[in-house]
PDB file of C-alpha atoms in Angstrom:
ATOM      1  CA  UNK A   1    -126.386  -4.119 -93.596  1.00  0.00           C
ATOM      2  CA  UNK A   2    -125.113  -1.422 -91.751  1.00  0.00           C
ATOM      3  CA  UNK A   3    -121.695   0.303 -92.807  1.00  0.00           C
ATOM      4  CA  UNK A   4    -119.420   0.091 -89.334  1.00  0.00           C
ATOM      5  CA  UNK A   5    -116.717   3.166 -89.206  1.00  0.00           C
ATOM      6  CA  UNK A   6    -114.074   4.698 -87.097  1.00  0.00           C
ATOM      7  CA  UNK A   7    -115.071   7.794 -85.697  1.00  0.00           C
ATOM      8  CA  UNK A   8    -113.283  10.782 -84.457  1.00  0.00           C
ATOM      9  CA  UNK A   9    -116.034  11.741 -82.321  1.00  0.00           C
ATOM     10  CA  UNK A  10    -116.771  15.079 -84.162  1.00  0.00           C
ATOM     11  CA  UNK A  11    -119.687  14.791 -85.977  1.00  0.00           C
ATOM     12  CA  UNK A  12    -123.222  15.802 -84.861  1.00  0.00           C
ATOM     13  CA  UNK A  13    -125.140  12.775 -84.769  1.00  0.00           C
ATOM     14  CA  UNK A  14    -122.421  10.884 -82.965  1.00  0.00           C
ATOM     15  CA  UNK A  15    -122.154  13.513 -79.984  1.00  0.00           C
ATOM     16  CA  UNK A  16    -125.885  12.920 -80.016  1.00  0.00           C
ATOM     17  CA  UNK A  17    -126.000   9.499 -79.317  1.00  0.00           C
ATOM     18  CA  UNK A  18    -123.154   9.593 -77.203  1.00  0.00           C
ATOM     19  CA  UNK A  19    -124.930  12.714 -74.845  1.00  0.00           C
ATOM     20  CA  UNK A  20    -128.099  10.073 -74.878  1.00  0.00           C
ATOM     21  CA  UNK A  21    -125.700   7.375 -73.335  1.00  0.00           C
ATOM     22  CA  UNK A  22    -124.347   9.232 -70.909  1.00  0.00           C
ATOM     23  CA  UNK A  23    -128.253  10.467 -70.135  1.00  0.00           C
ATOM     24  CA  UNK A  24    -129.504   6.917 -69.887  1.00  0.00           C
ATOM     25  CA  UNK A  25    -126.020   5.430 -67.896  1.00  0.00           C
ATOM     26  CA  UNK A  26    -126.503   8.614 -65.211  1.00  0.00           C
ATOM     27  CA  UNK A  27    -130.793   7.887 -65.039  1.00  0.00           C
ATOM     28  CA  UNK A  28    -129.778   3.978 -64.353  1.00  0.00           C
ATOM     29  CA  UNK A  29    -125.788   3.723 -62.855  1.00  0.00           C
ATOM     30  CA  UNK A  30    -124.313   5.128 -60.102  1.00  0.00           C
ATOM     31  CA  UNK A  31    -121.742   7.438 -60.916  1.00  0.00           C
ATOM     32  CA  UNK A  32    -118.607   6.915 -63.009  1.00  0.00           C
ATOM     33  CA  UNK A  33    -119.987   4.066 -64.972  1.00  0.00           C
ATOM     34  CA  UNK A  34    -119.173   6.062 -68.556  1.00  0.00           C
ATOM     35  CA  UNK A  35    -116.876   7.636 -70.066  1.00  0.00           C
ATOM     36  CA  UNK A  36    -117.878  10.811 -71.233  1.00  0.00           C
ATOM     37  CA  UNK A  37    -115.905  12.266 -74.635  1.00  0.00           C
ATOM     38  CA  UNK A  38    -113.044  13.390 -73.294  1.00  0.00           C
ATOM     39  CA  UNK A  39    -112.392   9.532 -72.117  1.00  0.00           C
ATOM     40  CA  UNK A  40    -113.190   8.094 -75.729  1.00  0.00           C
ATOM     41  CA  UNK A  41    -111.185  10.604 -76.852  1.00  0.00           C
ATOM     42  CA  UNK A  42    -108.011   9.298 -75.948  1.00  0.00           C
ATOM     43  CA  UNK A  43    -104.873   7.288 -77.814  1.00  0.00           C
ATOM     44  CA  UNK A  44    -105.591   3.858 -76.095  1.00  0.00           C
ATOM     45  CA  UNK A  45    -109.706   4.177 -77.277  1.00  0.00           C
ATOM     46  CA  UNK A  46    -111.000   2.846 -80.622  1.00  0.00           C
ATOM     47  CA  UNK A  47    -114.627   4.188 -81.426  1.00  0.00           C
ATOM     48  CA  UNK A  48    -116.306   2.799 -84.290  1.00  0.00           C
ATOM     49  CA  UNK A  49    -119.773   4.381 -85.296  1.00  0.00           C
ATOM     50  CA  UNK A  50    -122.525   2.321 -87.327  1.00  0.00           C
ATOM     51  CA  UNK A  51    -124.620   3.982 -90.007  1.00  0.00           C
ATOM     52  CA  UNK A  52    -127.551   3.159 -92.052  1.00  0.00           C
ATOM     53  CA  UNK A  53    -128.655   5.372 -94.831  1.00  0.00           C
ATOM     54  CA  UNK A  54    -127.091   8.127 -93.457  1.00  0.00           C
ATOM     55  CA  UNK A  55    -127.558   7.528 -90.060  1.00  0.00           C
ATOM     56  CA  UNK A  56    -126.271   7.524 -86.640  1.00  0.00           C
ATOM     57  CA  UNK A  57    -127.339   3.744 -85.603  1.00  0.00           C
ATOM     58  CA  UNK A  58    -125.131   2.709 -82.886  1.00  0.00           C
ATOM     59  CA  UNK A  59    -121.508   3.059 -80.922  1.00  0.00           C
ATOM     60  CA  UNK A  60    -119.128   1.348 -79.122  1.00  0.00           C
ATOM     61  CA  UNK A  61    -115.624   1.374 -78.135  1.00  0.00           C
ATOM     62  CA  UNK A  62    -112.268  -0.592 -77.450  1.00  0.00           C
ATOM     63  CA  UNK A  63    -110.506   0.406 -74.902  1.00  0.00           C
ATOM     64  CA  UNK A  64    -106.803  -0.714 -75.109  1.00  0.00           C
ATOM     65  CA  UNK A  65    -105.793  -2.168 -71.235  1.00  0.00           C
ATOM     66  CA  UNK A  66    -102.240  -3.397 -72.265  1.00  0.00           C
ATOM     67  CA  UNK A  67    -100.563  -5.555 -74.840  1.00  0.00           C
ATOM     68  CA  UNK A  68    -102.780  -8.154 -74.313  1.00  0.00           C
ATOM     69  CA  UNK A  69    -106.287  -7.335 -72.784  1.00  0.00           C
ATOM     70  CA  UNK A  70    -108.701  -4.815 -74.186  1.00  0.00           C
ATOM     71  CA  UNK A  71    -112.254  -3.367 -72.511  1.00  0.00           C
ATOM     72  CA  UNK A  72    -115.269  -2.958 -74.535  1.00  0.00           C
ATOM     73  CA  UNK A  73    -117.095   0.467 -74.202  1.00  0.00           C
ATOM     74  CA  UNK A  74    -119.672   3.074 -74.778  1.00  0.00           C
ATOM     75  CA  UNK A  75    -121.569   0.684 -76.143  1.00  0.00           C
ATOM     76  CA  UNK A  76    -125.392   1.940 -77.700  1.00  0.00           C
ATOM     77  CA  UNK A  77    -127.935   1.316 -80.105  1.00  0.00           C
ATOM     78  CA  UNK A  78    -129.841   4.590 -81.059  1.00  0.00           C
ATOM     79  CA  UNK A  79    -133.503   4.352 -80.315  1.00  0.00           C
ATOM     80  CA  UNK A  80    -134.436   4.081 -84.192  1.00  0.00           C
ATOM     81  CA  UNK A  81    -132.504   1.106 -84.315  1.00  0.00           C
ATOM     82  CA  UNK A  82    -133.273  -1.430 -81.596  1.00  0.00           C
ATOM     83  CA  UNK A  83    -133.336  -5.104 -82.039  1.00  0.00           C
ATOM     84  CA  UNK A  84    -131.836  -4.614 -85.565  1.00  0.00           C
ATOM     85  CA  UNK A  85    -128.694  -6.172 -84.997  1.00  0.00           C
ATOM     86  CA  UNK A  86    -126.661  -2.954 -84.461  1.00  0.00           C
ATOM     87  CA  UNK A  87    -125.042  -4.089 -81.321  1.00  0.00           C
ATOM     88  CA  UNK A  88    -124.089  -7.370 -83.101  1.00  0.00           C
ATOM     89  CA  UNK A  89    -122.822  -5.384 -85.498  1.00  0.00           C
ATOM     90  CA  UNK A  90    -120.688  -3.864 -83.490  1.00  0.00           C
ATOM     91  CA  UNK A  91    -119.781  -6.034 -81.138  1.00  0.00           C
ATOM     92  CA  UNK A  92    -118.246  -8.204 -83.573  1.00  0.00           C
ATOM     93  CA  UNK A  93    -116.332  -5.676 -85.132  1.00  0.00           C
ATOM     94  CA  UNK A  94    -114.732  -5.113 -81.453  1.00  0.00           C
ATOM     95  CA  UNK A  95    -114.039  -8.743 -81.098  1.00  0.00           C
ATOM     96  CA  UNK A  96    -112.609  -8.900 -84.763  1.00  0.00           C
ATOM     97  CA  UNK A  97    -110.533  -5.787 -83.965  1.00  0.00           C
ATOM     98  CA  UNK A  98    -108.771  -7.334 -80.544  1.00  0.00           C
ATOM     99  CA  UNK A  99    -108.359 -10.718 -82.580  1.00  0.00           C
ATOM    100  CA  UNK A 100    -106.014  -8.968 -85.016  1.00  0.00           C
ATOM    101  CA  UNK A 101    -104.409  -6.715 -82.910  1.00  0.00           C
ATOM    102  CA  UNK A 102    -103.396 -10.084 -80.930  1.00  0.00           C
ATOM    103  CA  UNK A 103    -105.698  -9.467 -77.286  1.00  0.00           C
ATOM    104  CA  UNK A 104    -106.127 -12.594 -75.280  1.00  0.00           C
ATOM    105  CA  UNK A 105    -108.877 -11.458 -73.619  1.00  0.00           C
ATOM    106  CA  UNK A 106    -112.094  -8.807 -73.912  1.00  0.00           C
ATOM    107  CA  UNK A 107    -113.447  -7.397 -70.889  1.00  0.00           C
ATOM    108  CA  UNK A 108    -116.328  -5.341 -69.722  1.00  0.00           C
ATOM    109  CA  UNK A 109    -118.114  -3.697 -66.917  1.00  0.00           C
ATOM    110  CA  UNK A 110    -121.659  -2.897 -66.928  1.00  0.00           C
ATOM    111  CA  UNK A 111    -124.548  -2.637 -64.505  1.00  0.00           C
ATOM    112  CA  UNK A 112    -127.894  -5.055 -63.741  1.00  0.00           C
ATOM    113  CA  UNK A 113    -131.402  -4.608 -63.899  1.00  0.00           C
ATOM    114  CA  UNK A 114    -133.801  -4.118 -66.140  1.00  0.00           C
ATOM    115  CA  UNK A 115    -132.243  -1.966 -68.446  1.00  0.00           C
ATOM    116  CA  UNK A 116    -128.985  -3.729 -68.453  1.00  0.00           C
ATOM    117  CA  UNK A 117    -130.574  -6.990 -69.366  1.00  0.00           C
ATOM    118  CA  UNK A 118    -130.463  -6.334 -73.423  1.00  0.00           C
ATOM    119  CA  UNK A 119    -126.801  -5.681 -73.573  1.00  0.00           C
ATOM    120  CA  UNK A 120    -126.012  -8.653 -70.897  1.00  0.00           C
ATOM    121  CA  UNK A 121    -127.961 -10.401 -73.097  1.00  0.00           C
ATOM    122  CA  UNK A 122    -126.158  -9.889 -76.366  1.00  0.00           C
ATOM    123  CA  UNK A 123    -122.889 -10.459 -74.533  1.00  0.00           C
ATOM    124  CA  UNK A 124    -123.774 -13.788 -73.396  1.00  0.00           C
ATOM    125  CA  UNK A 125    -124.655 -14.335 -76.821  1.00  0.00           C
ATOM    126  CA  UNK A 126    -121.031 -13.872 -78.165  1.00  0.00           C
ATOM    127  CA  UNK A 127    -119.457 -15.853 -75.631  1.00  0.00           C
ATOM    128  CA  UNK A 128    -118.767 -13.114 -72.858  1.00  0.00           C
ATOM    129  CA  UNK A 129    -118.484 -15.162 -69.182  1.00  0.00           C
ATOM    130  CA  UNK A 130    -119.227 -13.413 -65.805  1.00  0.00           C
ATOM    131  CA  UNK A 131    -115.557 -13.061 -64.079  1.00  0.00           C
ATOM    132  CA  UNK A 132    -113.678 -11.383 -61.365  1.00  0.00           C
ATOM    133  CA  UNK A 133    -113.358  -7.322 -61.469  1.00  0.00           C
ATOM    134  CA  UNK A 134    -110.441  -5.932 -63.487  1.00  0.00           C
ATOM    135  CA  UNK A 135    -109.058  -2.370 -63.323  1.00  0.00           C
ATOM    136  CA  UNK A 136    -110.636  -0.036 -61.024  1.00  0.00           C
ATOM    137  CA  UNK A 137    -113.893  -1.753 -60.918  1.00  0.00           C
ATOM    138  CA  UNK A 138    -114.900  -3.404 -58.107  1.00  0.00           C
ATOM    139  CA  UNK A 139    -118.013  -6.006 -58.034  1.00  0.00           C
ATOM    140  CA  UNK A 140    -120.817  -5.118 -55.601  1.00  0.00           C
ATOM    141  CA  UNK A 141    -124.963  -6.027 -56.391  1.00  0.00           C
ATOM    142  CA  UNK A 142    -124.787  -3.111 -59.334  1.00  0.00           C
ATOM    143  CA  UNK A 143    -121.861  -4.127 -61.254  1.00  0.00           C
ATOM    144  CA  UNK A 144    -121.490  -6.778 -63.639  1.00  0.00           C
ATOM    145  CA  UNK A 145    -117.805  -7.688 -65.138  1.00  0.00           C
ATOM    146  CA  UNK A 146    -117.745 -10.023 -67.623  1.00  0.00           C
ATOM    147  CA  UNK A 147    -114.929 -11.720 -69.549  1.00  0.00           C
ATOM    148  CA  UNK A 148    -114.549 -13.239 -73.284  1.00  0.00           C
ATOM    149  CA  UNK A 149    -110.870 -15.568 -73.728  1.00  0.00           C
ATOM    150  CA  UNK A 150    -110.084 -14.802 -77.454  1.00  0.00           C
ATOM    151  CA  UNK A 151    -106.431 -17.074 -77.494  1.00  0.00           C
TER     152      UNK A 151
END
């Protein structure tokens, strides 16, 4: 249904959704809790863009964390396209993509409440377990780090 791409960041109605991330993450998550373009931007990130009918639907990223472990990112739905399986979408392009490149493991930080529930939600739903921090993160009653064993 929708067609999932790599994307370089540069076009128009990609910056737009990513600016409306970073809007939403700074109205509901402390600080530091996105990266902003510059961050995506970078050799170790992967950001894949999905489009329907010539539109912007949804983003997320892979973050590479070393040989074996990779962070999922940046991940949004545009507004036009809630609860039409654009996060699914791709999500399971991320998961497919640190299967073949040979990850053991898929992590993720994100933040609880309300309007973190959806996107804990469709983690769960693809196998992602609540697990220790990794990184720089560090667990506390805002942040949520889950944790998906692919091999």
């Amino acid at each position: 249904m929708f067609d999932i791409r790599e994307d370089d960041l540069s076009g128009a109605q990609t910056r737009a959704l990513l600016a409306l991330h970073l809007e939403k993450m700074h109205a509901f998550s402390p600080p530091g809790h996105a990266l902003d373009f510059s961050g995506l931007a970078t050799p170790e990130v992967t950001v894949w863009t999905a489009w329907d009918q010539g539109r912007v639907a949804g983003i997320g990223a892979l973050k590479m964390l070393s040989s074996d472990t990779g962070e999922v990112k940046s991940m949004r739905t545009h507004p036009d396209f809630m609860r039409k399986g654009v996060g699914t979408a791709i999500l399971g392009t991320i998961i497919a993509t640190a299967k073949q490149r040979g990850l053991r493991r898929l992590s993720l930080e994100t933040g609880s409440g309300a309007a973190f529930d959806p996107a804990l939600s469709l983690y769960r739903r693809h196998g992602f377990e609540p697990g220790d921090a990794f990184g720089s993160y560090a667990c506390n009653d805002f942040t949520r780090c889950l944790h998906l064993e692919l091999g």
